[in-house]
Amino acid sequence: QNPQGKTHAWFVGFAPAENPRVVVAVVVEQKGAGGIVAAPIAREILRAALINR
C-alpha cells in the first residue's frame, strides 16, 4: 500500500514454465493492481526476450 496515493502495481514472472530461461519483475508506482497494470508489461518483455533468444 501507498499512503500517498494508489497502490504500486507489482508482477514477477518467468518463462517458459517447463524450463524457465527468463525472469522478469515489473513495478509501476501508484498505478493500482499488478495483474491489470504490471502483468501486461511483463508479458511483452517476456515475449520479446523469448523471441530474441
Short mmCIF file of the N, C-alpha and C atoms (twelve columns), coordinates in Angstrom:
data_MODEL
# 
_entry.id   MODEL 
# 
loop_
_atom_site.group_PDB 
_atom_site.id 
_atom_site.type_symbol 
_atom_site.label_atom_id 
_atom_site.label_alt_id 
_atom_site.label_comp_id 
_atom_site.label_asym_id 
_atom_site.label_seq_id 
_atom_site.Cartn_x 
_atom_site.Cartn_y 
_atom_site.Cartn_z 
_atom_site.pdbx_PDB_model_num 
ATOM 1   N N  . GLN A 1  0.822  -1.180  0.000   1 
ATOM 2   C CA . GLN A 1  0.000  0.000   0.000   1 
ATOM 3   C C  . GLN A 1  0.867  1.244   0.000   1 
ATOM 4   N N  . ASN A 2  0.288  2.305   -0.489  1 
ATOM 5   C CA . ASN A 2  0.978  3.582   -0.572  1 
ATOM 6   C C  . ASN A 2  0.107  4.647   0.099   1 
ATOM 7   N N  . PRO A 3  0.514  5.172   1.252   1 
ATOM 8   C CA . PRO A 3  -0.321 6.161   1.940   1 
ATOM 9   C C  . PRO A 3  -0.473 7.478   1.175   1 
ATOM 10  N N  . GLN A 4  0.364  7.734   0.176   1 
ATOM 11  C CA . GLN A 4  0.300  8.972   -0.593  1 
ATOM 12  C C  . GLN A 4  -0.580 8.869   -1.841  1 
ATOM 13  N N  . GLY A 5  -1.117 7.717   -2.152  1 
ATOM 14  C CA . GLY A 5  -1.924 7.598   -3.363  1 
ATOM 15  C C  . GLY A 5  -2.312 6.163   -3.633  1 
ATOM 16  N N  . LYS A 6  -2.404 5.812   -4.903  1 
ATOM 17  C CA . LYS A 6  -2.763 4.453   -5.295  1 
ATOM 18  C C  . LYS A 6  -1.665 3.470   -4.909  1 
ATOM 19  N N  . THR A 7  -2.043 2.207   -4.867  1 
ATOM 20  C CA . THR A 7  -1.055 1.167   -4.585  1 
ATOM 21  C C  . THR A 7  -0.094 1.028   -5.758  1 
ATOM 22  N N  . HIS A 8  1.052  0.441   -5.483  1 
ATOM 23  C CA . HIS A 8  2.031  0.173   -6.535  1 
ATOM 24  C C  . HIS A 8  1.686  -1.162  -7.193  1 
ATOM 25  N N  . ALA A 9  1.790  -1.225  -8.494  1 
ATOM 26  C CA . ALA A 9  1.500  -2.444  -9.251  1 
ATOM 27  C C  . ALA A 9  2.777  -3.261  -9.391  1 
ATOM 28  N N  . TRP A 10 2.745  -4.513  -8.927  1 
ATOM 29  C CA . TRP A 10 3.901  -5.415  -8.987  1 
ATOM 30  C C  . TRP A 10 3.531  -6.665  -9.760  1 
ATOM 31  N N  . PHE A 11 4.499  -7.196  -10.495 1 
ATOM 32  C CA . PHE A 11 4.342  -8.513  -11.117 1 
ATOM 33  C C  . PHE A 11 5.720  -9.123  -11.295 1 
ATOM 34  N N  . VAL A 12 5.861  -10.389 -10.915 1 
ATOM 35  C CA . VAL A 12 7.097  -11.148 -11.111 1 
ATOM 36  C C  . VAL A 12 6.717  -12.432 -11.828 1 
ATOM 37  N N  . GLY A 13 7.468  -12.774 -12.880 1 
ATOM 38  C CA . GLY A 13 7.163  -13.987 -13.627 1 
ATOM 39  C C  . GLY A 13 8.390  -14.561 -14.297 1 
ATOM 40  N N  . PHE A 14 8.214  -15.752 -14.882 1 
ATOM 41  C CA . PHE A 14 9.299  -16.422 -15.594 1 
ATOM 42  C C  . PHE A 14 8.718  -17.188 -16.769 1 
ATOM 43  N N  . ALA A 15 9.581  -17.524 -17.719 1 
ATOM 44  C CA . ALA A 15 9.132  -18.261 -18.899 1 
ATOM 45  C C  . ALA A 15 10.316 -18.968 -19.538 1 
ATOM 46  N N  . PRO A 16 10.072 -20.015 -20.276 1 
ATOM 47  C CA . PRO A 16 8.828  -20.780 -20.324 1 
ATOM 48  C C  . PRO A 16 8.614  -21.557 -19.026 1 
ATOM 49  N N  . ALA A 17 7.382  -21.937 -18.766 1 
ATOM 50  C CA . ALA A 17 7.032  -22.580 -17.496 1 
ATOM 51  C C  . ALA A 17 7.763  -23.902 -17.290 1 
ATOM 52  N N  . GLU A 18 7.926  -24.685 -18.364 1 
ATOM 53  C CA . GLU A 18 8.526  -26.015 -18.250 1 
ATOM 54  C C  . GLU A 18 10.027 -25.967 -17.965 1 
ATOM 55  N N  . ASN A 19 10.710 -24.977 -18.523 1 
ATOM 56  C CA . ASN A 19 12.163 -24.864 -18.389 1 
ATOM 57  C C  . ASN A 19 12.523 -23.376 -18.383 1 
ATOM 58  N N  . PRO A 20 12.323 -22.703 -17.247 1 
ATOM 59  C CA . PRO A 20 12.499 -21.243 -17.208 1 
ATOM 60  C C  . PRO A 20 13.895 -20.794 -17.639 1 
ATOM 61  N N  . ARG A 21 13.918 -19.815 -18.536 1 
ATOM 62  C CA . ARG A 21 15.172 -19.215 -19.005 1 
ATOM 63  C C  . ARG A 21 15.194 -17.713 -18.799 1 
ATOM 64  N N  . VAL A 22 14.021 -17.126 -18.581 1 
ATOM 65  C CA . VAL A 22 13.909 -15.678 -18.451 1 
ATOM 66  C C  . VAL A 22 13.062 -15.356 -17.214 1 
ATOM 67  N N  . VAL A 23 13.514 -14.384 -16.432 1 
ATOM 68  C CA . VAL A 23 12.769 -13.913 -15.260 1 
ATOM 69  C C  . VAL A 23 12.566 -12.412 -15.417 1 
ATOM 70  N N  . VAL A 24 11.388 -11.943 -15.024 1 
ATOM 71  C CA . VAL A 24 11.100 -10.514 -15.119 1 
ATOM 72  C C  . VAL A 24 10.379 -10.051 -13.847 1 
ATOM 73  N N  . ALA A 25 10.705 -8.844  -13.421 1 
ATOM 74  C CA . ALA A 25 9.995  -8.190  -12.319 1 
ATOM 75  C C  . ALA A 25 9.629  -6.787  -12.783 1 
ATOM 76  N N  . VAL A 26 8.367  -6.431  -12.640 1 
ATOM 77  C CA . VAL A 26 7.883  -5.120  -13.075 1 
ATOM 78  C C  . VAL A 26 7.218  -4.431  -11.885 1 
ATOM 79  N N  . VAL A 27 7.583  -3.184  -11.649 1 
ATOM 80  C CA . VAL A 27 6.949  -2.350  -10.625 1 
ATOM 81  C C  . VAL A 27 6.528  -1.049  -11.299 1 
ATOM 82  N N  . VAL A 28 5.262  -0.708  -11.156 1 
ATOM 83  C CA . VAL A 28 4.749  0.554   -11.689 1 
ATOM 84  C C  . VAL A 28 4.170  1.321   -10.498 1 
ATOM 85  N N  . GLU A 29 4.779  2.430   -10.163 1 
ATOM 86  C CA . GLU A 29 4.383  3.179   -8.974  1 
ATOM 87  C C  . GLU A 29 3.035  3.873   -9.137  1 
ATOM 88  N N  . GLN A 30 2.231  3.770   -8.100  1 
ATOM 89  C CA . GLN A 30 0.943  4.464   -7.971  1 
ATOM 90  C C  . GLN A 30 -0.008 4.227   -9.141  1 
ATOM 91  N N  . LYS A 31 -0.097 2.990   -9.597  1 
ATOM 92  C CA . LYS A 31 -0.975 2.703   -10.733 1 
ATOM 93  C C  . LYS A 31 -2.007 1.621   -10.463 1 
ATOM 94  N N  . GLY A 32 -2.077 1.073   -9.241  1 
ATOM 95  C CA . GLY A 32 -3.137 0.122   -8.948  1 
ATOM 96  C C  . GLY A 32 -2.692 -1.321  -8.967  1 
ATOM 97  N N  . ALA A 33 -3.545 -2.204  -9.440  1 
ATOM 98  C CA . ALA A 33 -3.353 -3.652  -9.348  1 
ATOM 99  C C  . ALA A 33 -2.292 -4.174  -10.310 1 
ATOM 100 N N  . GLY A 34 -1.441 -5.063  -9.807  1 
ATOM 101 C CA . GLY A 34 -0.369 -5.636  -10.613 1 
ATOM 102 C C  . GLY A 34 -0.856 -6.447  -11.789 1 
ATOM 103 N N  . GLY A 35 -1.927 -7.221  -11.583 1 
ATOM 104 C CA . GLY A 35 -2.451 -8.043  -12.664 1 
ATOM 105 C C  . GLY A 35 -3.014 -7.238  -13.820 1 
ATOM 106 N N  . ILE A 36 -3.454 -6.050  -13.527 1 
ATOM 107 C CA . ILE A 36 -4.037 -5.198  -14.567 1 
ATOM 108 C C  . ILE A 36 -2.985 -4.316  -15.227 1 
ATOM 109 N N  . VAL A 37 -2.044 -3.799  -14.452 1 
ATOM 110 C CA . VAL A 37 -1.083 -2.820  -14.962 1 
ATOM 111 C C  . VAL A 37 0.276  -3.441  -15.269 1 
ATOM 112 N N  . ALA A 38 0.866  -4.140  -14.308 1 
ATOM 113 C CA . ALA A 38 2.239  -4.633  -14.456 1 
ATOM 114 C C  . ALA A 38 2.334  -5.924  -15.269 1 
ATOM 115 N N  . ALA A 39 1.353  -6.805  -15.153 1 
ATOM 116 C CA . ALA A 39 1.414  -8.090  -15.863 1 
ATOM 117 C C  . ALA A 39 1.471  -7.931  -17.385 1 
ATOM 118 N N  . PRO A 40 0.676  -7.055  -17.995 1 
ATOM 119 C CA . PRO A 40 0.790  -6.885  -19.445 1 
ATOM 120 C C  . PRO A 40 2.169  -6.382  -19.888 1 
ATOM 121 N N  . ILE A 41 2.793  -5.546  -19.075 1 
ATOM 122 C CA . ILE A 41 4.147  -5.078  -19.385 1 
ATOM 123 C C  . ILE A 41 5.117  -6.247  -19.316 1 
ATOM 124 N N  . ALA A 42 4.987  -7.057  -18.266 1 
ATOM 125 C CA . ALA A 42 5.846  -8.237  -18.112 1 
ATOM 126 C C  . ALA A 42 5.662  -9.198  -19.278 1 
ATOM 127 N N  . ARG A 43 4.425  -9.380  -19.725 1 
ATOM 128 C CA . ARG A 43 4.151  -10.273 -20.859 1 
ATOM 129 C C  . ARG A 43 4.922  -9.831  -22.099 1 
ATOM 130 N N  . GLU A 44 4.912  -8.537  -22.380 1 
ATOM 131 C CA . GLU A 44 5.617  -8.035  -23.562 1 
ATOM 132 C C  . GLU A 44 7.130  -8.186  -23.425 1 
ATOM 133 N N  . ILE A 45 7.658  -7.970  -22.231 1 
ATOM 134 C CA . ILE A 45 9.094  -8.150  -22.001 1 
ATOM 135 C C  . ILE A 45 9.476  -9.612  -22.188 1 
ATOM 136 N N  . LEU A 46 8.697  -10.527 -21.600 1 
ATOM 137 C CA . LEU A 46 8.978  -11.962 -21.743 1 
ATOM 138 C C  . LEU A 46 8.867  -12.398 -23.201 1 
ATOM 139 N N  . ARG A 47 7.841  -11.927 -23.878 1 
ATOM 140 C CA . ARG A 47 7.655  -12.280 -25.293 1 
ATOM 141 C C  . ARG A 47 8.865  -11.836 -26.118 1 
ATOM 142 N N  . ALA A 48 9.306  -10.603 -25.920 1 
ATOM 143 C CA . ALA A 48 10.460 -10.085 -26.666 1 
ATOM 144 C C  . ALA A 48 11.730 -10.856 -26.323 1 
ATOM 145 N N  . ALA A 49 11.922 -11.177 -25.055 1 
ATOM 146 C CA . ALA A 49 13.124 -11.911 -24.645 1 
ATOM 147 C C  . ALA A 49 13.155 -13.305 -25.247 1 
ATOM 148 N N  . LEU A 50 12.022 -13.976 -25.301 1 
ATOM 149 C CA . LEU A 50 11.987 -15.337 -25.842 1 
ATOM 150 C C  . LEU A 50 12.122 -15.346 -27.363 1 
ATOM 151 N N  . ILE A 51 11.560 -14.351 -28.027 1 
ATOM 152 C CA . ILE A 51 11.678 -14.273 -29.489 1 
ATOM 153 C C  . ILE A 51 13.123 -13.992 -29.890 1 
ATOM 154 N N  . ASN A 52 13.818 -13.168 -29.119 1 
ATOM 155 C CA . ASN A 52 15.190 -12.776 -29.452 1 
ATOM 156 C C  . ASN A 52 16.246 -13.738 -28.946 1 
ATOM 157 N N  . ARG A 53 15.860 -14.865 -28.386 1 
ATOM 158 C CA . ARG A 53 16.841 -15.845 -27.891 1 
ATOM 159 C C  . ARG A 53 17.229 -16.767 -28.991 1 
# 
